[in-house]
CSV table of C-alpha atoms and ligand atoms in Angstrom, one decimal:
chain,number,residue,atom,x,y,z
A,250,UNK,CA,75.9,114.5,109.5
A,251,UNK,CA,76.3,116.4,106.1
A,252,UNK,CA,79.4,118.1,103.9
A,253,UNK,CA,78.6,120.4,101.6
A,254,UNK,CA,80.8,120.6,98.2
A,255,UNK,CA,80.3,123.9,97.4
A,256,UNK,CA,81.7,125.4,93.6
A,257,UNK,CA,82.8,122.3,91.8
A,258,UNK,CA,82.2,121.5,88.3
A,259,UNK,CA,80.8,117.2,88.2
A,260,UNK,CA,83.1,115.6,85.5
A,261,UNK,CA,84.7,118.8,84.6
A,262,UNK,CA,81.6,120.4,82.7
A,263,UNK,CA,79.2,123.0,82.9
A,264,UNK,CA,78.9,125.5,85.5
A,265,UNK,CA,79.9,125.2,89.5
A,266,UNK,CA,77.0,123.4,91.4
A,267,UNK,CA,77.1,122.5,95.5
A,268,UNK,CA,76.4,119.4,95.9
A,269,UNK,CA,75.0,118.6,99.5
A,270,UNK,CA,75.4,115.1,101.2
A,271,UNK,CA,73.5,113.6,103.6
A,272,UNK,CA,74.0,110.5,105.5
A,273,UNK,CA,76.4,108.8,102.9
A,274,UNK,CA,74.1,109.6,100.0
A,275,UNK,CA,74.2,112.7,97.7
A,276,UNK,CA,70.6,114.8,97.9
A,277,UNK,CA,71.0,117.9,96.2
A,278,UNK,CA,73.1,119.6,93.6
A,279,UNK,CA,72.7,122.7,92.5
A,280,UNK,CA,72.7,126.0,94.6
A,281,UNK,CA,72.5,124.6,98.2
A,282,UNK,CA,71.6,126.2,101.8
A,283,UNK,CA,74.3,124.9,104.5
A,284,UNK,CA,72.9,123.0,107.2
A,285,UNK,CA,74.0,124.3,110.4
A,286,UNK,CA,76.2,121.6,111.0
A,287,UNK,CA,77.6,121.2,107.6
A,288,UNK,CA,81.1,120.3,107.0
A,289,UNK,CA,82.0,122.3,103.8
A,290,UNK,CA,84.5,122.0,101.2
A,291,UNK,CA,85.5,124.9,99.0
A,292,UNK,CA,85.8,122.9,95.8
A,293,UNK,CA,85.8,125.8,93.2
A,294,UNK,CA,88.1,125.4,90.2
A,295,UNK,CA,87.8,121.5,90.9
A,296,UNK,CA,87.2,118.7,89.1
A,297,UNK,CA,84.2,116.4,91.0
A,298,UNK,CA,84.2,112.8,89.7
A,299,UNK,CA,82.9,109.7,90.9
A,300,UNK,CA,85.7,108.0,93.4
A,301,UNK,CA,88.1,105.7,91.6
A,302,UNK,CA,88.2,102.2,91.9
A,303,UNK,CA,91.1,100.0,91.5
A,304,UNK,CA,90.9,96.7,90.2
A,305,UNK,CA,94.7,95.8,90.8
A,306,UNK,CA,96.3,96.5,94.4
A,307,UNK,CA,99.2,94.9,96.5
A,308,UNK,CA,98.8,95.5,99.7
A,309,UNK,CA,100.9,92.6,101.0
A,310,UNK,CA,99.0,91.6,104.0
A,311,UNK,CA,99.4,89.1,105.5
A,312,UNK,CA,102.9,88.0,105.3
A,313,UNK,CA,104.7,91.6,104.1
A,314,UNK,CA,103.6,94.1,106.4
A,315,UNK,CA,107.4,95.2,106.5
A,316,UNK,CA,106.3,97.0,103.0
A,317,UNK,CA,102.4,97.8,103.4
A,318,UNK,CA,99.5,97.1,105.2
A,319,UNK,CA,95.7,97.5,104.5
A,320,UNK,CA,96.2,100.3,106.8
A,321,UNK,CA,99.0,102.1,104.6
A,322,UNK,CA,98.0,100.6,101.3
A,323,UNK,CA,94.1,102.0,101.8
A,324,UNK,CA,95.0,105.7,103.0
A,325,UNK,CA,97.4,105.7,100.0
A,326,UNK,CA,94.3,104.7,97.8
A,327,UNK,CA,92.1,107.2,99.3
A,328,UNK,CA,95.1,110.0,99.1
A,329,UNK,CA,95.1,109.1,95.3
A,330,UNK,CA,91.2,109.9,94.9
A,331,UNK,CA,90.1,105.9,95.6
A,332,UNK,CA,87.4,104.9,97.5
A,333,UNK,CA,87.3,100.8,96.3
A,334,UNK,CA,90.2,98.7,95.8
A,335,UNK,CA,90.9,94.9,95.0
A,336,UNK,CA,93.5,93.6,96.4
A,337,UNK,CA,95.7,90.7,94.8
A,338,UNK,CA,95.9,87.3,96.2
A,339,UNK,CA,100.0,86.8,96.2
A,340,UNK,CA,100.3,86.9,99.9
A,341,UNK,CA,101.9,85.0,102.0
A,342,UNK,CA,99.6,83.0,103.2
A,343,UNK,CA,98.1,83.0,99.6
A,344,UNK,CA,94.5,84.4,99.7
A,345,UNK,CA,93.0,81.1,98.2
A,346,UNK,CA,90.3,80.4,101.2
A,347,UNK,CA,87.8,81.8,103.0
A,348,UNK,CA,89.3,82.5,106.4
A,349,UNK,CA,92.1,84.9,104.2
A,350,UNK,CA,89.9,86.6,102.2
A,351,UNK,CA,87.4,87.2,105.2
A,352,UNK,CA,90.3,88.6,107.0
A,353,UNK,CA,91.5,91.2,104.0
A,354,UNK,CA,87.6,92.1,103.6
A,355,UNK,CA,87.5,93.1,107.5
A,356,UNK,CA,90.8,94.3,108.0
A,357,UNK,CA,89.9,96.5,105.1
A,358,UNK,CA,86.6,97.8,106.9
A,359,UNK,CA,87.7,98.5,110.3
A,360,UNK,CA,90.4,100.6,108.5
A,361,UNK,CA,87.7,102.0,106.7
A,362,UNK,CA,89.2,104.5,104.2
A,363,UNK,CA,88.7,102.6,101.3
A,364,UNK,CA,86.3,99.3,100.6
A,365,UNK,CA,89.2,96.6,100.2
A,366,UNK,CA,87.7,93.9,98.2
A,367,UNK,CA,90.1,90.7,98.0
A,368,UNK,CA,91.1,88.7,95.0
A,369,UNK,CA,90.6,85.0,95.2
A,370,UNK,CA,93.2,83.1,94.1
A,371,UNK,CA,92.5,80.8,91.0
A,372,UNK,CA,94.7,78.2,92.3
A,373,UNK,CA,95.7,76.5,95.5
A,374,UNK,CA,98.9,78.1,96.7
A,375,UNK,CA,99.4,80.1,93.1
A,376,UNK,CA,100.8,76.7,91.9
A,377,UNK,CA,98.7,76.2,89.0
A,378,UNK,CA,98.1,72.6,89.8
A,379,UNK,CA,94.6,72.8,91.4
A,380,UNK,CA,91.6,75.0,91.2
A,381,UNK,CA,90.9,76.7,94.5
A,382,UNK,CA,87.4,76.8,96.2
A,383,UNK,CA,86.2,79.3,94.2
A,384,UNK,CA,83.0,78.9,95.4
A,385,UNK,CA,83.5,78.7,99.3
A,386,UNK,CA,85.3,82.5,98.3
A,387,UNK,CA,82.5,83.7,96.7
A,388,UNK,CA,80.2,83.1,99.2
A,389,UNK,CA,82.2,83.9,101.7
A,390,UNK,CA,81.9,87.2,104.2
A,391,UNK,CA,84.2,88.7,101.6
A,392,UNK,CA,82.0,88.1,98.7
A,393,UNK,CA,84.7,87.6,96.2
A,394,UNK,CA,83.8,88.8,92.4
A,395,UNK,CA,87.5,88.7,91.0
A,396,UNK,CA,89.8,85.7,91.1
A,397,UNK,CA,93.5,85.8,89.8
A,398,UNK,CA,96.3,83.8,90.1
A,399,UNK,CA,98.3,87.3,89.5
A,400,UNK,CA,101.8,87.5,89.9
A,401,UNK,CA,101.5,84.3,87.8
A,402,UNK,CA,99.9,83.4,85.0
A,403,UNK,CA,97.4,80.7,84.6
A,404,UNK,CA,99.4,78.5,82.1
A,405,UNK,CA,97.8,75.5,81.7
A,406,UNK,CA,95.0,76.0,79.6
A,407,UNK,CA,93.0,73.2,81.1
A,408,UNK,CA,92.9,74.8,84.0
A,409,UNK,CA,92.4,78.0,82.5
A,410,UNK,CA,89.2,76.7,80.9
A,411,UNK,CA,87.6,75.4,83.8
A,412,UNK,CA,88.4,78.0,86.1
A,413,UNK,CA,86.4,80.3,83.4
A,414,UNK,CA,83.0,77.2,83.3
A,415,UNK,CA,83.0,77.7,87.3
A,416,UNK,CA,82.8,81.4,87.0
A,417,UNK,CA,80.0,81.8,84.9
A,418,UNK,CA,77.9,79.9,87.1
A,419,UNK,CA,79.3,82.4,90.0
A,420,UNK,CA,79.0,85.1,88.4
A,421,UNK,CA,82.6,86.1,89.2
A,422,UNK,CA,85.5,87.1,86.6
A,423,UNK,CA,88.7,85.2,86.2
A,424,UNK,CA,91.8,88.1,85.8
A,425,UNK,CA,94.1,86.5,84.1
A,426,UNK,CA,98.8,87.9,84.4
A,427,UNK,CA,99.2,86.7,80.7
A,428,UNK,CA,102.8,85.7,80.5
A,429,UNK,CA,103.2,82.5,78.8
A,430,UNK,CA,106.1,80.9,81.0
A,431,UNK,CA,108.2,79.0,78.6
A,432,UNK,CA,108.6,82.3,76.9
A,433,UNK,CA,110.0,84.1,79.8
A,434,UNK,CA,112.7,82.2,81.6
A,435,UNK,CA,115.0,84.4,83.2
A,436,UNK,CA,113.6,87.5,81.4
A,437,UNK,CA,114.5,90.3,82.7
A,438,UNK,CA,113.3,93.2,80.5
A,439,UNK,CA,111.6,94.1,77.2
A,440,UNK,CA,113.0,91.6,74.7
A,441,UNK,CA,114.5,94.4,72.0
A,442,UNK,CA,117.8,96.5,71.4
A,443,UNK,CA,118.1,98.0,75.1
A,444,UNK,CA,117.8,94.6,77.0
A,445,UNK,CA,119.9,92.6,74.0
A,446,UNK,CA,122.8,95.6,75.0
A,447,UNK,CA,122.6,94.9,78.3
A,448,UNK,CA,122.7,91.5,78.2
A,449,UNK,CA,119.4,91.1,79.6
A,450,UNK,CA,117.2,87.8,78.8
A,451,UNK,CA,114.3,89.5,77.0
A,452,UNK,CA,110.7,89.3,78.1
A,453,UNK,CA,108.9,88.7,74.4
A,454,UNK,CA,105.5,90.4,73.4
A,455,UNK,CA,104.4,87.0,72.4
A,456,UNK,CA,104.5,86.0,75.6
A,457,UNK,CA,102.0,88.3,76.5
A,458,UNK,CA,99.5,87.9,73.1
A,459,UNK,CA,99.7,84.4,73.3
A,460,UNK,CA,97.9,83.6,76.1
A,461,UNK,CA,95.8,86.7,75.8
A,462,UNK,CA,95.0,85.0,72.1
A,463,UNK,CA,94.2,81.7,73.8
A,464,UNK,CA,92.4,82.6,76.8
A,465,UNK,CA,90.0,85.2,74.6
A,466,UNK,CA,89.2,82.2,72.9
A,467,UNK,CA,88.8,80.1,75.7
A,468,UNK,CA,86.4,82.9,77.0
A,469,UNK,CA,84.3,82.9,74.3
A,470,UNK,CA,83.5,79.4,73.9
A,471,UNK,CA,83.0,79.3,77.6
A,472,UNK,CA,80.8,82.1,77.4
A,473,UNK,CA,82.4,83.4,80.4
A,474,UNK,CA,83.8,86.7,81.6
A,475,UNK,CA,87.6,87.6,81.0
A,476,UNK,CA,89.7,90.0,82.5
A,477,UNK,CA,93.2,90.6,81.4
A,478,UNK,CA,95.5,92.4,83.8
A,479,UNK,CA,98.5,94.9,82.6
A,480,UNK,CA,97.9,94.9,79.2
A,481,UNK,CA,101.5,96.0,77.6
A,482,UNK,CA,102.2,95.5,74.2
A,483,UNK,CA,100.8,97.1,70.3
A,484,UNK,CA,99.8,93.0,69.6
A,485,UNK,CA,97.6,92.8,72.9
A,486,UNK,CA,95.6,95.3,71.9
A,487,UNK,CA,94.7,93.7,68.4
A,488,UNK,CA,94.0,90.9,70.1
A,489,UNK,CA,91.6,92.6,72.1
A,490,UNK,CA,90.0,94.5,69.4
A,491,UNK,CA,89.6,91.4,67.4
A,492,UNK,CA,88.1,89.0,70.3
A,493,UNK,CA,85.7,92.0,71.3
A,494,UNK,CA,84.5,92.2,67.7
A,495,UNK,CA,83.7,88.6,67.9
A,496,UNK,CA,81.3,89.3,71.0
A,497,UNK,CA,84.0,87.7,73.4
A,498,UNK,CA,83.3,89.1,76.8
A,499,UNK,CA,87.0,90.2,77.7
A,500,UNK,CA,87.9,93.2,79.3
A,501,UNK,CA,91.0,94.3,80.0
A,502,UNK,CA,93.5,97.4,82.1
A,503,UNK,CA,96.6,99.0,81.7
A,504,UNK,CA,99.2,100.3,84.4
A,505,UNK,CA,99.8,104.0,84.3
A,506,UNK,CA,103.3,103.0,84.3
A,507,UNK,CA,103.1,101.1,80.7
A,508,UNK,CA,100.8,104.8,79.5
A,509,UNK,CA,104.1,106.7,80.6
A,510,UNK,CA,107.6,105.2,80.5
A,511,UNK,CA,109.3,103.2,78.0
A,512,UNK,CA,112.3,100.5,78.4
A,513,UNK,CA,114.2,103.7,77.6
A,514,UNK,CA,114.3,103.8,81.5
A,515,UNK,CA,116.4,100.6,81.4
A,516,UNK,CA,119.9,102.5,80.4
A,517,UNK,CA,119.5,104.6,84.0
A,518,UNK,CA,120.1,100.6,85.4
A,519,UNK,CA,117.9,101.3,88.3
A,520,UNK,CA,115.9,98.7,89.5
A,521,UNK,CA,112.8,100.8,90.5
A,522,UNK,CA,112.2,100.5,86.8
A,523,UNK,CA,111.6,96.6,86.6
A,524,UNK,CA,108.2,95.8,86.3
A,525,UNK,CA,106.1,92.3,85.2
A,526,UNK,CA,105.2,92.4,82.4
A,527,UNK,CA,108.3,94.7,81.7
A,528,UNK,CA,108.3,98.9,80.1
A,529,UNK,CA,107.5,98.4,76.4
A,530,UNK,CA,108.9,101.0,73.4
A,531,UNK,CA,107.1,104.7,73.0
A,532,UNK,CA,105.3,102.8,70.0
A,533,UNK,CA,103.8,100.4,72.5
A,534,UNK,CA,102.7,103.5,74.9
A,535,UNK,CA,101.6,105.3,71.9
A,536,UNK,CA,99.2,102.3,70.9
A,537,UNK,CA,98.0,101.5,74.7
A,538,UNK,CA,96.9,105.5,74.9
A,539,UNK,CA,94.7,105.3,72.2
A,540,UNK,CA,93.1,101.3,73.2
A,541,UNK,CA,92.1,102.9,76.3
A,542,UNK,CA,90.9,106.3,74.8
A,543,UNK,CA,88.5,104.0,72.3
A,544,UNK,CA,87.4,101.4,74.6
A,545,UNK,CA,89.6,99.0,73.5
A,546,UNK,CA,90.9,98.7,77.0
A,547,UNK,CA,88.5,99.4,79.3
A,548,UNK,CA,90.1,101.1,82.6
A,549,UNK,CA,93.3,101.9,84.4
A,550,UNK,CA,94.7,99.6,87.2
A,551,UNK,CA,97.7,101.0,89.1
A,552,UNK,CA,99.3,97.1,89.8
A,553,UNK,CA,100.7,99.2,92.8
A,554,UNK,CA,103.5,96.8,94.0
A,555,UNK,CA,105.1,97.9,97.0
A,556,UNK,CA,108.8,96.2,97.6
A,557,UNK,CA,111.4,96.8,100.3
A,558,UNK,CA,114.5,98.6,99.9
A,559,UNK,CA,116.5,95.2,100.0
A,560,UNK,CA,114.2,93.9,97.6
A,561,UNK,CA,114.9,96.8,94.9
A,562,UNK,CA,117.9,98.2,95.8
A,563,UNK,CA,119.7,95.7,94.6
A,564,UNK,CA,121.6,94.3,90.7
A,565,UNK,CA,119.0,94.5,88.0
A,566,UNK,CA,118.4,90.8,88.0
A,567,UNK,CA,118.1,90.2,91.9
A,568,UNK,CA,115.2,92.9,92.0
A,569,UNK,CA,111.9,92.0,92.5
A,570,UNK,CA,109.6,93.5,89.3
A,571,UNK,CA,107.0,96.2,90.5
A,572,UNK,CA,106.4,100.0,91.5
A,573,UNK,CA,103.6,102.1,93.7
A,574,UNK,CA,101.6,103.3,91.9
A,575,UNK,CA,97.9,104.2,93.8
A,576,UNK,CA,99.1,108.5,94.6
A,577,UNK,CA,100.5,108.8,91.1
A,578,UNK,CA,98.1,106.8,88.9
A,579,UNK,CA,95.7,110.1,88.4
A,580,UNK,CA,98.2,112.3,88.2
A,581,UNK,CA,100.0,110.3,85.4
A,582,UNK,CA,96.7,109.4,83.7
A,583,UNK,CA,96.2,113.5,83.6
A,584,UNK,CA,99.4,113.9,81.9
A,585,UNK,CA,99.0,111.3,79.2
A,586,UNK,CA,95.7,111.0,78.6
A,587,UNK,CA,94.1,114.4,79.7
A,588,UNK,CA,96.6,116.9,78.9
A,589,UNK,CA,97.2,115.4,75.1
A,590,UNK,CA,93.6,115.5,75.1
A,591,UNK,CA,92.9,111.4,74.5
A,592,UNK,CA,90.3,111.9,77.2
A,593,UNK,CA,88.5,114.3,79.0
A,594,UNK,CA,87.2,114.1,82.4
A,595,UNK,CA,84.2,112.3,81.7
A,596,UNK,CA,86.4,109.7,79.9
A,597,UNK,CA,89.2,109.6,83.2
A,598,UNK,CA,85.7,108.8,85.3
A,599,UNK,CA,84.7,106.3,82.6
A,600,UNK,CA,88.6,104.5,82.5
A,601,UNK,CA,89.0,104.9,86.8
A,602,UNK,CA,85.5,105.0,88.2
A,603,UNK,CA,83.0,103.2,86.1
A,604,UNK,CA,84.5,100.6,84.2
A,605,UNK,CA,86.1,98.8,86.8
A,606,UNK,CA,83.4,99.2,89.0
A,607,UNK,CA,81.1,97.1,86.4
A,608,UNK,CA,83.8,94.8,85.9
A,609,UNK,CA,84.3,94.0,89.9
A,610,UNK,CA,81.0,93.4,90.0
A,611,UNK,CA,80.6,96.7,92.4
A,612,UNK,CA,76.9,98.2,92.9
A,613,UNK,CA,78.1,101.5,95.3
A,614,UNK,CA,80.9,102.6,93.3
A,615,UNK,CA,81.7,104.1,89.8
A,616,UNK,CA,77.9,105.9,89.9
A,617,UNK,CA,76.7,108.6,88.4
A,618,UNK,CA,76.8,112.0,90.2
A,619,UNK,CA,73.2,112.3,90.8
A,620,UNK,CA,70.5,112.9,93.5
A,621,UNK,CA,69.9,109.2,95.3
A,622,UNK,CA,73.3,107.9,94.4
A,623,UNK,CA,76.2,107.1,97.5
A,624,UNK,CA,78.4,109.7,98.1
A,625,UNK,CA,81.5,107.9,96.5
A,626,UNK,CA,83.3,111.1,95.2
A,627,UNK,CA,86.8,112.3,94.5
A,628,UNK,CA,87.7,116.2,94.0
A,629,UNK,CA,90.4,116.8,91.3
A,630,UNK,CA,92.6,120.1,91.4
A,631,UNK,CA,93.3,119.9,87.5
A,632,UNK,CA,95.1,123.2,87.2
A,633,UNK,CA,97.7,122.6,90.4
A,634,UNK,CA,100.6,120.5,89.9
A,635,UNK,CA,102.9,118.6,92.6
A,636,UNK,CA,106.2,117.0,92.6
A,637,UNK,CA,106.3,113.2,93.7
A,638,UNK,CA,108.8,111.9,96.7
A,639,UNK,CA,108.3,108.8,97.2
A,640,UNK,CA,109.2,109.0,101.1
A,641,UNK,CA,106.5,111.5,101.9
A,642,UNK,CA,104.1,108.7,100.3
A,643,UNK,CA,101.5,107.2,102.4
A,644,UNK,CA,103.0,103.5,101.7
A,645,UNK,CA,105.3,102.0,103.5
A,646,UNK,CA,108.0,101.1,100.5
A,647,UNK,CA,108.9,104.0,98.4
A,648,UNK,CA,109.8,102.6,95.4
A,649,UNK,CA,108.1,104.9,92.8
A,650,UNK,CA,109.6,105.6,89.4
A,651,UNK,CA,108.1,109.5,89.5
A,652,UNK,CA,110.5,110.1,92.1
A,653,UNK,CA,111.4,113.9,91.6
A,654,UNK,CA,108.9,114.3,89.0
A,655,UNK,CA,106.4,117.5,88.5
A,656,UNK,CA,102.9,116.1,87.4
A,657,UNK,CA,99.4,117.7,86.8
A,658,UNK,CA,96.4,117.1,88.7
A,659,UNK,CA,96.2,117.2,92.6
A,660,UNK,CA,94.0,114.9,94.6
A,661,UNK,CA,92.4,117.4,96.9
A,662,UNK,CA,89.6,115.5,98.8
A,663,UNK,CA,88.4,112.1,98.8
A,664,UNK,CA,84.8,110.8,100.1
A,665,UNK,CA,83.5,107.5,100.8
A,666,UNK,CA,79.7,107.2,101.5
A,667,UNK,CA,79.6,110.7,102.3
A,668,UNK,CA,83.0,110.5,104.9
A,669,UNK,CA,85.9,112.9,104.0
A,670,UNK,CA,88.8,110.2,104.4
A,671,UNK,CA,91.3,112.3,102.5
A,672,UNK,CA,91.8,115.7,102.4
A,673,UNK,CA,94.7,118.2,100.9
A,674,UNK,CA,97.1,115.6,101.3
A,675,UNK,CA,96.1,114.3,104.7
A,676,UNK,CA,93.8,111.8,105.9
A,677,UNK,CA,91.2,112.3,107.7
B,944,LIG,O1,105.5,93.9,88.7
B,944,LIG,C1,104.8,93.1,89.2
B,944,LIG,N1,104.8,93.0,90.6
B,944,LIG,N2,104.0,92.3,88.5
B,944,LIG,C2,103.3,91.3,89.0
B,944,LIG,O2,102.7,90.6,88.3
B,944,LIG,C3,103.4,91.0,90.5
B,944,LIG,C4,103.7,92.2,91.2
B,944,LIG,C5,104.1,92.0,92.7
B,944,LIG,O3,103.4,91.3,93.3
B,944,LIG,O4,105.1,92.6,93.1
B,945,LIG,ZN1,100.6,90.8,87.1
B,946,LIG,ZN1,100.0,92.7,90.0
């Protein structure tokens, strides 16, 4: 079995090659005869980049199915150019043993659209009381490389510590929601003007850089890896800068929703537009645009977060925080960091492809486009444009906040080890 990908520019340089794959692994690029029983792609005016790889998902099985599965939560990864997913632990049953994470892990490969790699919680139950068996997850079927309580934070820094000591020796990374409780009781939005109008408890940045301030720290005298999730606010990112400067090993992701919309959004009153940790100012999205160009923070996460209609459609304060976000993430990543020329395409493969492949520990995905490599690959119209509806999206929930919205870049074909598993919209 091989596809040819004939006409496409790798990483949005140079001139068109072909690029010919053979059982799962890429052997040729250049000018390339098709074999007889080639399946070809006409990729010319495209974009070819290494498939993306998300490091924060929701898919919500087991215990939501009513708003995705791993079957509707991986073919909307692979529609949005992904070929590797984690998903989060904040299931019902909580993924904080073996026999859940083994099920995620093959539920995700019989689907087999994208490789579903599941988080292990840090704590039994997401209580914060008691370290799970980190261990008996890591060494499980599922082979578990990322562990977060997310959804919650990890507040008690005693737990916090050891959680990052057992890690090193597992060689697995702790993500940590930074949200320091006591500091968002009630909160509802962005603490500032907009939510102080409304009436709305605010949700402080200090909440946030607190515990990103403490668990850098933490990290470093640990020696351990630390991954912080959403990153949302100007003071986060200076606390990055600084720990990284000091040799800490932290990385760290931003939402395509915090790149894009500001608590501006608040005034419309509508729900979709509550998130944890909330829409910041344009100051905040200004600051988080250039982190990421310069490294600062090191990839995009979509925290896709699919909720049911009764679940959003609701008063401000009854509705559950969170938005979809794997379809839209390239698209919105194209129109803030591409378009105002932040990044080029070789940075979008460093911020969606590479970098969080390295940081989930990943060895297939987030390669280079080379001869020997696996066929991991995404195809990027970046010329077309589309207009997002959120019920014509592959997940079940439809709670976008693009709903109506024209954005750049088109997701035309996605392959995993060689496999077409989405194609012009469809998948395959
Ligand atoms: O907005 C959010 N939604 N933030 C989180 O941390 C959790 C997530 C969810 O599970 O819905
Ligand atoms: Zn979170
Ligand atoms: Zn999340």
């Amino acid at each position: 079995m091989s596809t040819v990908i004939q006409g496409a520019r790798p990483y949005g340089e140079g001139d068109p090659v072909d690029v010919l794959i053979e059982d799962g692994v890429i052997t040729a690029i250049g000018a390339v005869d098709v074999p007889e029983d080639a399946d070809v792609l006409d990729a010319s005016g495209q974009v070819l980049l290494p498939g993306f790889v998300d490091l924060h998902t929701h898919l919500r099985e087991p215990g939501r199915e009513d708003t995705e599965t791993i079957d509707t939560g991986s073919a909307a990864a692979a529609l949005g150019g992904y070929t590797a997913v984690f998903a989060m632990a904040n299931t019902d049953p909580v993924a904080d043993n073996a026999v859940i994470v083994e099920h995620v892990w093959r539920r995700g490969q019989e689907v087999g659209l994208v490789d579903v790699h599941p988080v292990g919680a840090v704590t039994v139950g997401l209580k914060g009381e008691k370290l799970a068996e980190l261990g008996t997850m890591a060494n499980s079927q599922a082979r578990v490389k990322v562990f977060s309580d997310d959804g919650l934070c990890v507040a008690d820094p005693l737990l916090m510590r050891r959680a990052l000591e057992y890690s090193t020796a597992l060689d697995v990374v702790i993500a940590q929601h930074a949200e320091e409780p006591r500091l968002t009781v009630g909160a509802q939005a962005h603490e500032g003007e907009r939510a102080a109008r409304l009436g709305y408890p605010g949700w402080p940045a200090a909440a946030e850089e607190s515990i990103v301030a403490r668990d850098c720290l933490l990290a470093l005298h640990a020696n351990a890896r630390l991954h912080v999730c959403h990153v949302s606010t100007t003071g986060t990112a200076d606390v990055l800068a600084w720990a990284k400067e000091r040799g800490t090993q932290v990385t760290a992701e931003v939402t395509p929703h915090h790149l894009l919309l500001t608590d501006e959004r608040l005034a419309t009153y509508d729900p979709v537009n509550k998130v944890n940790p909330p829409l910041r100012t344009q100051s905040d999205t200004a600051r988080l645009r250039t982190a990421l160009a310069e490294g600062v923070i090191d990839c995009v996460a979509t925290d896709h977060a699919p909720h049911a209609v009764q679940d959003k459609d609701t008063e401000w304060t009854a509705a559950r925080p969170g938005m979809l976000g794997l379809q839209t993430a390239l698209s919105i990543v194209a129109e803030t960091m591409v378009r105002t020329g932040l990044l080029d395409w070789r940075g979008v493969a460093r911020v969606m492809s590479e970098r969080p492949a390295e940081i989930g520990n990943l060895a297939d995905h987030g390669r280079p486009i080379a001869v020997g490599e696996p066929a991991n690959l995404t195809l990027v119209d970046p010329d077309a444009e589309w207009t997002v509806r959120g019920a014509e999206l592959a997940s079940i929930a439809a709670n976008t906040p693009y709903e109506g919205m024209r954005l750049p870049g088109v997701v035309t074909a996605t392959l995993l080890r060689g496999r077409i598993t989405a194609r012009d919209g469809k998948i395959c």
